[in-house]
Coordinates of C-alpha atoms in Angstrom, one line a residue:
Chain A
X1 CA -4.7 160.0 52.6
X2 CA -3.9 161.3 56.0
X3 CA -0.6 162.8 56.9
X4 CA -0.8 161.5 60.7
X5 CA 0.5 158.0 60.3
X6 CA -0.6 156.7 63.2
X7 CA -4.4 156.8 62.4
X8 CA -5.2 154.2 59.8
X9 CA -8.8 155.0 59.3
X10 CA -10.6 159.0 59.5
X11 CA -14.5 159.0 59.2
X12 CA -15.5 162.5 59.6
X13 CA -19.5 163.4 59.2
X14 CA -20.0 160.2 57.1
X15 CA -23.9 159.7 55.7
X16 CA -24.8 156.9 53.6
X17 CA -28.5 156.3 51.9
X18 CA -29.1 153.5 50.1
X19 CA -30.5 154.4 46.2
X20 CA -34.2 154.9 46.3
X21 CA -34.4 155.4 49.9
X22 CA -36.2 158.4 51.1
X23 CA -35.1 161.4 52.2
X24 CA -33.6 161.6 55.6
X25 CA -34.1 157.7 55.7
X26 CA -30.1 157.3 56.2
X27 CA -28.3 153.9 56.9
X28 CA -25.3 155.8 58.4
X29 CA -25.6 159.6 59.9
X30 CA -23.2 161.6 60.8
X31 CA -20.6 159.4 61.6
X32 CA -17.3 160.5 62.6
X33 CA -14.5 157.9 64.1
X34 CA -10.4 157.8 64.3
X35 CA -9.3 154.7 64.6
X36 CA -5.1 153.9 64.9
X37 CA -3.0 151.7 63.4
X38 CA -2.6 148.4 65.4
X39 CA -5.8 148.9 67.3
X40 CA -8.5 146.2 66.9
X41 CA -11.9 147.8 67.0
X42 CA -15.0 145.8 67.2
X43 CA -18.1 147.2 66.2
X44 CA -21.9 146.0 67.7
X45 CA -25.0 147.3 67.7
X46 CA -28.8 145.3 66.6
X47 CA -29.3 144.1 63.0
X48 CA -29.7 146.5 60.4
X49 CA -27.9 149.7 62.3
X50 CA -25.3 150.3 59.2
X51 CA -22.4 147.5 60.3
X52 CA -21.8 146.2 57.3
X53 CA -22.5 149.2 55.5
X54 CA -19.6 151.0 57.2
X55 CA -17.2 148.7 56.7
X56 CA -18.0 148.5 52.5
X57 CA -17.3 152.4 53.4
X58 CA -13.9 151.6 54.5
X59 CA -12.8 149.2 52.2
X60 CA -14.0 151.2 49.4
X61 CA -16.3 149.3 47.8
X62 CA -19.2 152.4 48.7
X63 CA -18.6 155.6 48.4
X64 CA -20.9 157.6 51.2
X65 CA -23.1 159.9 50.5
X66 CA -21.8 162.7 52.0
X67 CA -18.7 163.4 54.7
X68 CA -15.0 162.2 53.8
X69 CA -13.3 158.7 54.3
X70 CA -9.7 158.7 54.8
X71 CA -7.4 155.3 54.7
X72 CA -3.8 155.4 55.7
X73 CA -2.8 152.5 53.2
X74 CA -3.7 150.8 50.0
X75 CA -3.3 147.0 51.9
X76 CA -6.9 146.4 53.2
X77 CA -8.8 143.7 53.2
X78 CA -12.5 143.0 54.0
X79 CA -12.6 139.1 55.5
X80 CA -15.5 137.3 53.6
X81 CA -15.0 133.9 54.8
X82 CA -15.2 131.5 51.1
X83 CA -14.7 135.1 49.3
X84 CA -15.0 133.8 45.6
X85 CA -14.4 130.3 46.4
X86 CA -15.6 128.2 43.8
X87 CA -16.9 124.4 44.6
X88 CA -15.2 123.0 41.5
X89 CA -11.4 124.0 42.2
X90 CA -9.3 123.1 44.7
X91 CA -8.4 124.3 47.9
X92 CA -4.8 125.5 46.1
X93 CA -7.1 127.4 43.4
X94 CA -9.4 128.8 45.7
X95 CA -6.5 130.3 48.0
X96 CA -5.4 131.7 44.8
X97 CA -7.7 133.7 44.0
X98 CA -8.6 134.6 46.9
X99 CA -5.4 136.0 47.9
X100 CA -5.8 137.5 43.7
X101 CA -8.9 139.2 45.0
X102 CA -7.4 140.7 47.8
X103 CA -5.2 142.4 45.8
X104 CA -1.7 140.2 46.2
X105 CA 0.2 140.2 43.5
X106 CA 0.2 136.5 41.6
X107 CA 3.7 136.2 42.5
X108 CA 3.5 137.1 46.5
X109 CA 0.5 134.2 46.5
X110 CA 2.3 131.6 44.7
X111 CA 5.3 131.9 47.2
X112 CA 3.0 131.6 49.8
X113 CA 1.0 128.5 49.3
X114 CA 2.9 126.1 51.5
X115 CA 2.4 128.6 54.0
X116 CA -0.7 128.4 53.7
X117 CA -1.5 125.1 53.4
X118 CA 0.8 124.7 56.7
X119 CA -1.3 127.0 58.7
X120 CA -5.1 125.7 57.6
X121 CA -3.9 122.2 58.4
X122 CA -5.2 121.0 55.2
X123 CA -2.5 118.9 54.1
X124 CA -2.9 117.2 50.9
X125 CA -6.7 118.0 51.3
X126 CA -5.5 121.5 50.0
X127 CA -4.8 120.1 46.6
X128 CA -8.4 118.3 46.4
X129 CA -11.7 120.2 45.2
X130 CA -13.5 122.2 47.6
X131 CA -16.8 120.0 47.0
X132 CA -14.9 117.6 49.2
X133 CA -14.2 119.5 52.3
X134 CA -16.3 119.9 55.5
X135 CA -17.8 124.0 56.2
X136 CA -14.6 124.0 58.9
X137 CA -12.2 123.4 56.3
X138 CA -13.4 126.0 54.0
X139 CA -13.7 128.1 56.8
X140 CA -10.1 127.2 58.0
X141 CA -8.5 127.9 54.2
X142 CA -10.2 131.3 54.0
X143 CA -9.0 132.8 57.2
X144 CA -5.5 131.2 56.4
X145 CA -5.4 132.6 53.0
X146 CA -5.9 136.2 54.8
X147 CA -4.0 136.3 57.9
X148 CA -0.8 134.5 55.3
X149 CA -1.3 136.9 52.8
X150 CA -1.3 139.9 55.6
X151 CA -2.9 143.4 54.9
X152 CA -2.4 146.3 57.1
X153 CA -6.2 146.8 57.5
X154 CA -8.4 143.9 58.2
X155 CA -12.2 144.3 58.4
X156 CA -14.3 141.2 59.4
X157 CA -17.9 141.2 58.3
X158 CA -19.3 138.5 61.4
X159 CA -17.5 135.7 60.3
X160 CA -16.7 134.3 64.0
X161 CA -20.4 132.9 64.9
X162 CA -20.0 130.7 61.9
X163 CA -17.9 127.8 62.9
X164 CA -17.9 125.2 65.4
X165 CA -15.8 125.7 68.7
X166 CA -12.9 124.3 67.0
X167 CA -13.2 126.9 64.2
X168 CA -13.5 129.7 66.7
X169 CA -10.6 128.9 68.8
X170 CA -8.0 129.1 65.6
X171 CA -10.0 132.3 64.5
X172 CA -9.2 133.8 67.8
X173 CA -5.5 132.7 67.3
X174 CA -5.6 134.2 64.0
X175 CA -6.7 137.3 65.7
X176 CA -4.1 136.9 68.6
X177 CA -1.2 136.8 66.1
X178 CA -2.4 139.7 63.8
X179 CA -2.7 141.6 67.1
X180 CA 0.8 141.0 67.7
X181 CA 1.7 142.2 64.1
X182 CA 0.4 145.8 64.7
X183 CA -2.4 145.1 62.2
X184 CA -5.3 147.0 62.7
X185 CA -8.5 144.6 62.9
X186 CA -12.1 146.0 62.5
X187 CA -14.6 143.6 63.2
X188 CA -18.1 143.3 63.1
X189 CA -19.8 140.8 65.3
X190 CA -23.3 139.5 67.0
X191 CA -20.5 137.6 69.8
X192 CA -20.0 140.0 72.2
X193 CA -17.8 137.8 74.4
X194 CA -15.6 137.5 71.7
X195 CA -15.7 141.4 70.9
X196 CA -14.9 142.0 74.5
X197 CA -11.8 139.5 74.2
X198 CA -10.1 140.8 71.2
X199 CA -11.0 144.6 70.9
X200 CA -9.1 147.9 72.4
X201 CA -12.2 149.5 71.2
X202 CA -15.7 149.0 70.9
X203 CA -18.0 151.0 68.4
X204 CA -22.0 150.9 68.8
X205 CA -24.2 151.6 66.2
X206 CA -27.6 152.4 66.6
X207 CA -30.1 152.8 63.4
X208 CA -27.2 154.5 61.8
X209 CA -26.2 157.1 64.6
X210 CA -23.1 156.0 66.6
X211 CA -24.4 155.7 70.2
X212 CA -21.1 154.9 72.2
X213 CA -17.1 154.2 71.2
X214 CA -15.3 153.6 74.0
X215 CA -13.0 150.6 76.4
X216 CA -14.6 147.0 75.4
X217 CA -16.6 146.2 78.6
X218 CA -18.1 149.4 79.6
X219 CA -19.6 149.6 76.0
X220 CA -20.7 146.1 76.0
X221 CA -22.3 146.3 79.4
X222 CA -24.5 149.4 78.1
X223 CA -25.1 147.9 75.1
X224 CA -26.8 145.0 77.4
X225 CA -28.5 147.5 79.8
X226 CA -30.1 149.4 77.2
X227 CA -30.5 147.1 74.1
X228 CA -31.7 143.8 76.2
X229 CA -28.8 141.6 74.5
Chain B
X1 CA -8.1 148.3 47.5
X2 CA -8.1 149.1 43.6
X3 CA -6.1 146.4 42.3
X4 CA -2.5 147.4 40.1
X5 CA -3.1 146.7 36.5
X6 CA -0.6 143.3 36.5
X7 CA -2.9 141.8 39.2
X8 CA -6.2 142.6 36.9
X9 CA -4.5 141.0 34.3
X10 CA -3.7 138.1 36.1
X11 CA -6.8 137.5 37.9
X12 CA -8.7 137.9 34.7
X13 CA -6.6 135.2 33.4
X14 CA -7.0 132.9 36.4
X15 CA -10.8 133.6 36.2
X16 CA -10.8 132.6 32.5
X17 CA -8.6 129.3 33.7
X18 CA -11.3 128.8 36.4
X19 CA -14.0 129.2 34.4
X20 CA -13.3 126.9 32.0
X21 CA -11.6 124.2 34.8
X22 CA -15.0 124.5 36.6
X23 CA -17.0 123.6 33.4
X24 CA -14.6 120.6 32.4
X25 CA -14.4 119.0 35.9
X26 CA -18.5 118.9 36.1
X27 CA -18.4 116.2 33.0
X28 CA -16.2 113.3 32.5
X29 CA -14.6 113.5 29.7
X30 CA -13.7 117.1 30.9
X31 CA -12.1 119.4 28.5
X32 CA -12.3 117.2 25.7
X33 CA -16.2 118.1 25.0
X34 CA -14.5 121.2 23.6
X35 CA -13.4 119.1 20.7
X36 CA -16.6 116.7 20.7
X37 CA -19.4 119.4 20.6
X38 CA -18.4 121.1 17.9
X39 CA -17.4 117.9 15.9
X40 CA -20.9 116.0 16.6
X41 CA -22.7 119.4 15.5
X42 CA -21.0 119.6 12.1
X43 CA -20.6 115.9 11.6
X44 CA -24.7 116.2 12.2
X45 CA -25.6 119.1 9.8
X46 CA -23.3 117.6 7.0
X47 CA -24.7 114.5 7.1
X48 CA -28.7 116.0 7.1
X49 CA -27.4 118.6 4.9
X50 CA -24.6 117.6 2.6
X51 CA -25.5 113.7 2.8
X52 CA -29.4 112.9 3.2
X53 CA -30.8 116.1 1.8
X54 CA -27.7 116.4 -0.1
X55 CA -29.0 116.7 -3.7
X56 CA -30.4 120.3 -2.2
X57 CA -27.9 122.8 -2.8
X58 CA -24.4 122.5 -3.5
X59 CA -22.3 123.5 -0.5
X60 CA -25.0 124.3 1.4
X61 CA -24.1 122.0 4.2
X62 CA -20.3 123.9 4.6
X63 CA -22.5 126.9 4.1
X64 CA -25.2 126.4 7.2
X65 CA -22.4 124.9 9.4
X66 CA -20.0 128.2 9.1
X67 CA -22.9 130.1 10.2
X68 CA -24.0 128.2 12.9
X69 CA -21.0 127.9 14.3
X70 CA -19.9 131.6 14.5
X71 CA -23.8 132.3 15.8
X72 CA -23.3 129.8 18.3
X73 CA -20.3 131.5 20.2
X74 CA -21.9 134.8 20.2
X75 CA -25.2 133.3 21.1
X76 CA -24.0 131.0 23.8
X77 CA -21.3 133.7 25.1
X78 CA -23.7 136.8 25.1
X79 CA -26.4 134.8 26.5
X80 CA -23.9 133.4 29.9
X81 CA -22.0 136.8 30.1
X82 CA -25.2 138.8 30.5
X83 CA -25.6 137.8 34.0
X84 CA -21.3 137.8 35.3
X85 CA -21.6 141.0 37.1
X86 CA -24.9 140.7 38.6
X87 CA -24.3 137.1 39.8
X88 CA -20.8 138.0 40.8
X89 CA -22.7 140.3 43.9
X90 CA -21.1 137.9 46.5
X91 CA -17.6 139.0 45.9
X92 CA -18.5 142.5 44.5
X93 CA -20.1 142.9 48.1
X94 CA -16.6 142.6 49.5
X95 CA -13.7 143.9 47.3
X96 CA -13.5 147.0 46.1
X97 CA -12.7 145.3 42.4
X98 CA -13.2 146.4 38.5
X99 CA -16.5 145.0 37.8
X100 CA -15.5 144.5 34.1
X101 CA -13.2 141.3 34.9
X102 CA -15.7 139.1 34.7
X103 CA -17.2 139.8 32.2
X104 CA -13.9 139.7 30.2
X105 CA -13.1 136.7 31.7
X106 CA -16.0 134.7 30.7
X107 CA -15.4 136.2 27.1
X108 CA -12.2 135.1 26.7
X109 CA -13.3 131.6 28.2
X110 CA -15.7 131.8 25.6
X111 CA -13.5 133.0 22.9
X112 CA -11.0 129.7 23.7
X113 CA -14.2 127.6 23.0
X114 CA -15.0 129.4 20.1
X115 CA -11.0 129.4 18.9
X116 CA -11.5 125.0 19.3
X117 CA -14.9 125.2 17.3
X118 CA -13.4 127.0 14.3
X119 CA -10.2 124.9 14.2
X120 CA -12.4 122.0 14.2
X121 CA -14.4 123.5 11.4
X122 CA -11.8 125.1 9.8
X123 CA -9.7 120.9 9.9
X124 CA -13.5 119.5 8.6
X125 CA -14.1 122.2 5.5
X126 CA -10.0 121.8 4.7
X127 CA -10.9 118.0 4.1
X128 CA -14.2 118.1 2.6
X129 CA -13.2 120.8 -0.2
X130 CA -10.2 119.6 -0.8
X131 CA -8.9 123.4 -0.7
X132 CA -6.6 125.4 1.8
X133 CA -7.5 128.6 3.3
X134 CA -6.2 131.8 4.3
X135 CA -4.9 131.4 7.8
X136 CA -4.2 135.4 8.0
X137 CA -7.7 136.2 7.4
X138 CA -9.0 133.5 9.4
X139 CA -7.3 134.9 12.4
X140 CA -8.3 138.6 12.1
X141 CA -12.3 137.6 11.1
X142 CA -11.8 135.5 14.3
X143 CA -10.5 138.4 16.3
X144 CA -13.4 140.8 14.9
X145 CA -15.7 137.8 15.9
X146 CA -14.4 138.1 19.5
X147 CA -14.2 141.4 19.8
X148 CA -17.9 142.3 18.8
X149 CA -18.9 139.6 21.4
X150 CA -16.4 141.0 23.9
X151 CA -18.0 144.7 23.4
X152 CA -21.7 143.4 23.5
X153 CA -21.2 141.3 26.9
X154 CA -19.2 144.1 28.7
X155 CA -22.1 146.5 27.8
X156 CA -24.7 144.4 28.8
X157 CA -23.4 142.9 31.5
X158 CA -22.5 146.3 33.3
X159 CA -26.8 147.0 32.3
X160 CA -27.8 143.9 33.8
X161 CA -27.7 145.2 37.6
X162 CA -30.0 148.1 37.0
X163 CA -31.9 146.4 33.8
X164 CA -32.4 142.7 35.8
X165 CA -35.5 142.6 32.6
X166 CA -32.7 142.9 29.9
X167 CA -32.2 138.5 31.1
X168 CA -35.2 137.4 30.1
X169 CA -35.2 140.1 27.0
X170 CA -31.7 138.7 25.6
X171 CA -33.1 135.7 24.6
X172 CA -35.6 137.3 22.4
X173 CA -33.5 139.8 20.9
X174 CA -30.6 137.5 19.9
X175 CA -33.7 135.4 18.3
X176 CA -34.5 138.2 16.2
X177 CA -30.5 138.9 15.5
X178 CA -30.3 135.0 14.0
X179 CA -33.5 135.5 11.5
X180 CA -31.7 138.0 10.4
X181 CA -28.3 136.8 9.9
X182 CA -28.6 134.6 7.1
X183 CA -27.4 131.6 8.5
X184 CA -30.3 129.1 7.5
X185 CA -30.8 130.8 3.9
X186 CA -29.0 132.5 1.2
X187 CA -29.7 136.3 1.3
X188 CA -31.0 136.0 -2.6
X189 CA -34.0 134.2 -0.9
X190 CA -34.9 138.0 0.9
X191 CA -36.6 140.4 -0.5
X192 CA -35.0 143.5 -1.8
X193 CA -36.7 145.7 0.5
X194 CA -36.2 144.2 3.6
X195 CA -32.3 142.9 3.4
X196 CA -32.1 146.6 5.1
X197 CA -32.5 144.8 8.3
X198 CA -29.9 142.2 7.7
X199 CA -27.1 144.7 6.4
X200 CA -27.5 146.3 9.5
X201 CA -26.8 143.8 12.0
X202 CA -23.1 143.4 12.5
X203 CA -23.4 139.4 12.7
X204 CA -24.8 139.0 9.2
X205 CA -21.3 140.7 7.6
X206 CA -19.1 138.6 10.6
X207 CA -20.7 135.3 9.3
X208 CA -20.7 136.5 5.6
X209 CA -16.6 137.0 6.1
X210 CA -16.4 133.7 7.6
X211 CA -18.0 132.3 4.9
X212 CA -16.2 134.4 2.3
X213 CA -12.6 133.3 4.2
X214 CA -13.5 129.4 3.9
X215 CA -14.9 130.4 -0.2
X216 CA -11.6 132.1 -0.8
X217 CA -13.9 135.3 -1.7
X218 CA -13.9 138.5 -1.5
X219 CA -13.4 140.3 2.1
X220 CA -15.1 143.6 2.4
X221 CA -12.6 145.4 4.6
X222 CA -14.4 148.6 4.7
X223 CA -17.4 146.8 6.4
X224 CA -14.8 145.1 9.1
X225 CA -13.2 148.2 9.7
X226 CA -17.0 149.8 10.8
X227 CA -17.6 146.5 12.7
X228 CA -14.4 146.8 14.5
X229 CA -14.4 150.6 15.0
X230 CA -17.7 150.3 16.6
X231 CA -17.0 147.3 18.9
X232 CA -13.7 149.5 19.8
X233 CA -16.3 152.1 20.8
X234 CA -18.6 150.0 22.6
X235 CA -15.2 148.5 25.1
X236 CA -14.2 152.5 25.6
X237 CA -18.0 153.2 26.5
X238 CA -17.9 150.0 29.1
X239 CA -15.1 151.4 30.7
X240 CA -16.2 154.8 31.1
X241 CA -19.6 153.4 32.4
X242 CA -17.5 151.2 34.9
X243 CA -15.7 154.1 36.4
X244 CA -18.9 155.9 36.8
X245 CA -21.2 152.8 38.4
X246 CA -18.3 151.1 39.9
X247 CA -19.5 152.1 43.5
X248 CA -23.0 152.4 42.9
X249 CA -22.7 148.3 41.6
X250 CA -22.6 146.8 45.0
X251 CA -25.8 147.9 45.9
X252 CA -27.8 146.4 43.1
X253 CA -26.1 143.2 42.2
X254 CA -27.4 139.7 44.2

């Protein structure tokens, strides 16, 4: 862990290969990044370039090949909208374990169902089986379930181009109100307009190799210019 | 996030709940096919057994269903648990989580099936002999019984990811397990030379207790002890292997 509080996340000289790729042939090289606590970051860049990869690096779940990874708290969570949601068990359940997979404790979930059930909108839906519920209700439950049950470290794995309009404009509130907690968002997303609306900083990845980091716009804009998106 | 040792514990448990909730709630009579399975299987091999073919062998019926019904669980649980880590990818992908809880949960979901199937059996061979039994050794032959199973399903399941061909190989190799188990003929009927085979698999001596517990016979403890030493070793070997794949998981589950 790092000593200096106020960065939440220190990559320094990060590599990642896959097992059985070849020499050389690196998903992630050399990458080095601060980010700080409360900051949301988004990170772009064409499919393939190590996105997803770097935030399993973050979270943990990988360990990189070479370089160090240092996280400034045990509280993270990587968003997977309908992580471990089962069909069969109700919306109640499914928040459950979610929030059990996240690494809540039982007790913090349980006394935070109502909660949640208040800020999906579900209402007694919630207590029905998920079979029953439309994609924007399961994605709705989800994103309650993690911005209830806060962590200080949220990564989002493209989760936003998902939904219909309706979806998007309570995951941007979601956002908004996270924002205001000093959470520190990472997220990962094809929607650039969206990037551009919530992030302090962009990141852009390009086959592994961080091109740019910098202000939202001016990242985005050469990311057009030079990638034709 | 690692998760704190009270929260493994209690999602293993919720998974065990879920697991089971899932498999009732796709039926309609839900959780009671727990009791109905079991009862329909021995109420069918008495009456082909002990009834129709009864003039056969005596006790052969109470014989063939206490074998069945312990091969069954290990069977049925080894068989579904072989594939909980690899077709748990979708959340291993995302949370940084002991790979072992499923696994373990799907065991113990087993193990509660397997708990209803021998108190059904345990009620039918109580009324059919006329004779009690002893309820301490019918709880630690059924704790041996799940414990092998538990050791066999964590290693395999943790193999799975990198051996995807061990699926398809299971099958066979459990096969080969029941012909020699002795669960569809007394051992006398083997001959000397070859009953090597069956004293070395660990489920011929868990279904020979079984039957020894309902026959108020003898109980070899010193066979037990080796059965339950080694599935002891098999659990601490899981967990060592889990520490050591635990990162390298993600990238070869679906």
């Amino acid at each position: 862990m790092s000593s200096d509080s106020k960065n939440i996340v220190k990559l320094d000289q990060v590599c990642f290969r896959y097992p059985g790729a070849t020499e050389g042939n690196y998903a992630l090289s050399d990458i080095s990044l601060d980010f700080k606590r409360g900051q949301v970051v988004g990170v772009i860049g064409n499919n393939g370039v190590g996105k997803s990869s770097l935030l399993k690096i973050i979270a943990g779940i990988i360990e990189p090949t070479s370089g160090r990874v240092l996280v400034n708290t045990d509280s993270i969570s990587l968003l997977s909208l309908n992580l471990g949601f089962d069909q069969m068990l109700t919306g109640e359940e499914n928040a459950i374990l979610q929030g059990m997979l996240m690494g809540i404790s039982k007790d913090r979930i349980y006394g935070a169902l109502d909660k949640i059930k208040e800020y999906s909108g579900l209402q007694n839906s919630f207590y029905k089986q998920l079979k029953t519920y439309s994609t924007g209700m399961i994605s709705r439950l989800s994103f309650s379930v993690t911005t209830v049950l806060e962590s200080d470290l949220l990564l989002i794995d493209e989760v936003i181009g998902v939904g219909d309009n309706k979806f998007r404009k309570f995951a941007q509130s979601t956002f908004e109100e996270n924002k205001e907690k000093r959470k520190t968002i990472i997220v990962v997303s094809h929607n650039l307009k969206f990037v551009d609306e919530i992030s302090d900083v962009v990141v852009l990845l390009d086959n592994g190799i961080l091109d740019k980091v910098g202000e939202g716009k001016e990242i985005i804009k050469y990311y057009r210019n030079n990638y034709g998106n | 996030m690692q998760l704190k040792v009270k929260n493994y514990l209690d999602l293993t448990l919720f998974y065990t709940k879920a697991y089971l909730l899932t498999e009732f709630r796709k039926n309609y009579l839900g959780i009671f096919w727990v009791f109905i399975e079991p009862a329909c299987y021995f109420g069918i091999y008495y009456l082909v057994f002990g009834f129709f073919l009864g003039g056969r062998e005596e006790g052969f019926a109470e014989y063939l269903m206490t074998g069945i019904a312990s091969w069954h669980w290990f069977n049925k649980s080894l068989l579904s648990c072989s594939s909980s880590i690899y077709s748990a990818g979708k959340i291993i992908k995302k949370v940084n989580i002991n790979k072992l809880v499923f696994p373990v949960a799907k065991s113990l979901s087993d193990g509660f099936k397997g708990l209803v199937m021998f108190t059904v059996l345990t009620v039918f061979l109580m009324m059919i002999k006329g004779q009690g039994v002893n309820f301490l050794l019918l709880v630690i032959i059924f704790l041996l019984n799940f414990i092998f199973i538990l050791s066999l399903n964590l290693v395999v399941s943790l193999l799975v990811p990198f051996l995807p061909d061990l699926r398809s190989l299971m099958p066979i190799l459990t096969m080969g397990m029941m012909f020699c188990s002795a669960i569809f003929y007394y051992i006398a009927v083997v001959p000397e030379k070859y009953r090597i085979f069956l004293y070395l698999n660990p489920m011929y001596h868990i279904i020979t207790t079984w039957r020894s517990v309902y026959n108020q016979g003898d109980i070899e403890l010193f066979v037990i002890g080796v059965i339950a030493l080694f599935s002891m070793m098999l659990i601490v070997l899981s967990i060592l292997l889990e520490r050591k794949l635990s990162k390298v998981l993600p990238l070869y589950v679906l």
